[in-house]
Amino acid sequence: MTTRAPVRTSNLSYAVERAQLANGLRVVILPDRTSPVVAVAVYYDVGMRSEPEGRTGFAHLFEHLMFQGSANLGKTEHFSHVQGSGGILNGSTHVDYTNYYEVLPSNATELALFLEADRMRSIALTQDNLENQVAVVQNEIRVNVQNRPYGGFPWLQIPPVLFDSFANSHDGYGSFVDLEAATLPEAQSFFHRYYAPGNAVLAVAGDVDPAQVLAWVEQHFGDIPGRAVKRPPAFREPALTEERRHTVEDHLAPAPAVALAWRTPDPAHLAGFLPYVVLAEVLTDGDSSRLQERLLLRDRSATSVGGYVGVMGDPLDARDPTPFLLEVHHAPDVAADTVIAAVDEEIDRLVADGLSDEEVQRTVARMVARYLRELDPVLGRATHAAVFEQQRGRAELLNELPELLASVTAEQVAAAAATLRRDNRAVLELRPAGGHA
Amino acid sequence: MATDRTASKKAADRAPRTPPPLATQRAAKLPTVGDTVLDNGLRVLAVRRPGVPLVELRLRVPLAAPTGRGGMAHVARATLLADTLLSGTDQRDATQIAVDLQSLGGQLSASTDADRLGFGGSVLTGGLRGMLDLLAELLTSASYPRREVQGERDRLVHELAIHRSSAGVLAREALMARMYGDHPYALDLPTAEAVQDVRPKHLRALHAARIAPAGSVLTLVGDLSPARATALVAQALAGWTTAGETTPTPPAPEQVGRAALLIDRPGAVQTTLRFGGAAPSRSDPEFAAATLANLVFGGYFSSRWVANIREDKGYTYSPHSGIDHPPAGSRLTAGADVATDVTAPALLESLYELGRIATVPVSQAELDMARRYAIGTLALSTASQAGLAGLISQLSGSGLGIEWLRDYPKALEAVTVEDVLAAGARWFAPSVLTPVFVGDTDVIADSLGALVALETA
């Protein structure tokens, strides 16, 4: 059996329509009548990096508060309206944005727009609801971090090793002390500063008539007063000049792990950034990737190998600075330095010998296929379009990404690998500390 | 005048705005499913769902585990069989298989449970033929190379240790063991010892005896022509002619509520509460009512359990209940991870909500909302290639066809408050459920013991 030439795909052709209201709200519409469903997503340009010192976890806590009542809706009514229309909904907090979304049968499109407009207009908070959601968030942290092996590894634990500034390095889930210190006036001023129409992008994808959507958007969002919006500050930090190492103990984990992190070039400039996104896959996507082949199949020194750009795993949804991450889980009888040395050898080999066009093309073929799979559901289209519009002013990137990925060359990938040096990285070792395994 | 106008404008601002009504919904078209049984006995379901240029693929192969002795060895072998199926054939080694999958823009993985072997994957449309050729090669000549089997075996032992360091996995294993006794459904994960005993010859023998086309179902959904895709399958998989046994999973034991089991996790900051019991199958006349009872109790965010122990009391982040459908018996499970210091109050409220759904009629408004959610989310779940492929494949595992998508909403429409009460009493009563708790015994045992009789592990 001989290897086939990698399958190629061309660009996509989803229609993208956009508008901006007088109050500054940006609107992106992606009509598609294939199935009678619609996704509505609102992206606010505020995230974990926006939190003030002493208020770690505030952006995420605030996301919870956005479900506790708004101008004309009581606590939990947002949920009951969406679910009672046959839809699903959620919100999530990221380093540079907080999003809220619904997927519903398309007869509920106007309802979803009304609901999002209502909480953009104002939120209704009580001390009881604030305290209730602090307790809920603390339980979220217990179930996802404190009572779970590898709970914050490495996404909460590597930023303070790789970065120095509070914005880039702090725990975005938050300390219990900071969460308990949050007050209603702080929530109101956070809302006023960051939840202005001009700081948001609204995306609607699916079974809709764009003109009708625009009319509804104007009707429900149009009279929300505009407020002055500050551009997000630059978070860039100077490059590392020597390796940083840190060790954490995990009392639930039965086996060790190690994470390596570097700072990538500014994601705003795709031509210089995408080679790192492809490099992560060349190193870690599947048995034929460099590090899986070496550590899992050949050396048998590791039990799992992962690599990705962005602390939360999506390379194209964070601004500068953002990390390139490698994560290796290994057996207790293998030293972390053995694993790290093998990783270094493979990176050195990639830099010295380069890689074939075929290796890049097949890696990209699967990346494109995975991306298409994310875009097939209306929600995937709405969320990608919203973040591209918010951070890059180009929802159309949605259609262009396959060819942009395909244009990355073997030389660019090797050049990116050459910047993953020993003297500019952060190393985080996780050691098991007497668990219950 | 000016003052008046300002006043009336302000009044308009303050006037409550009410949510707009729902528009009339156009019905989703029932997909047309190409349904063909090939000469070798393989059933092929193919659906055209253009959108992105991909094809989704699901293959179910019956691989039931036996009851009693031999069950654990089977589960260990089946698990490792899935882990090493893509590790080599008589024509390609593991790396070559991975290279070829990438080149096709494809991904493919195998997994097993107590009933079956499953393949799940997707591929760029231009790679469908290559994917089917690879699938045929795996099905007819997977070689289970010694070195790869050893490596995956060690990795599986390691991963099992990691899994079992999670409170949720410990609780689920204990719950399944308690519900199912010596039935294979008790064996959610294999033991490390059973995995260590597996040799390549066991995998080759299991594959030769059981990985057969008769009784297997291949589902393809995506940017394809059903006739052409089915012809491609017939051509690619013609050589898969294994005459295997198609043993059904043995009947699961009848579920009776057993005493609560408490498992110690010293120092745990949360207690993992789990409940399990029987549930009606998708073809049971009571299924629609049980689905709605489940939603009202704890099956979605707008449920009573979430409103109570999360949104009112803040005891937990994510309480949830659901019904799943293993072929030998559908089941209800419910779970919440609650802060250690409120474990007993959280159990008290959970028992209250279970008791309430079992003994007090739901309101018409609660029922209608749950009904709209069930009907609406069914439509959402079929709106993507992957969602539709998964659902068609699951339905085939329950012996149901695409018409279920048309008939089930009608059944939901017909459910009454009385039906929900009957389903609640039958399936949700605390007395018919088996509870398992994982937490810090020193802190929680006494107060839990005040509410329920406890057995300790």
mmCIF file of C-alpha atoms in Angstrom, chain B residues 65 108 300 323 402 420 436 456:
data_model
loop_
_atom_site.group_PDB
_atom_site.id
_atom_site.type_symbol
_atom_site.label_atom_id
_atom_site.label_comp_id
_atom_site.label_asym_id
_atom_site.label_seq_id
_atom_site.Cartn_x
_atom_site.Cartn_y
_atom_site.Cartn_z
ATOM 1 C CA ALA B 65 -19.519 -10.057 26.892
ATOM 2 C CA LEU B 108 -10.960 6.886 12.890
ATOM 3 C CA TYR B 300 -32.009 19.808 32.005
ATOM 4 C CA ILE B 323 -31.590 7.833 30.498
ATOM 5 C CA ILE B 402 -35.424 6.836 10.952
ATOM 6 C CA VAL B 420 -45.668 11.592 34.044
ATOM 7 C CA VAL B 436 -23.558 5.360 45.744
ATOM 8 C CA THR B 456 -19.514 0.815 53.441
#
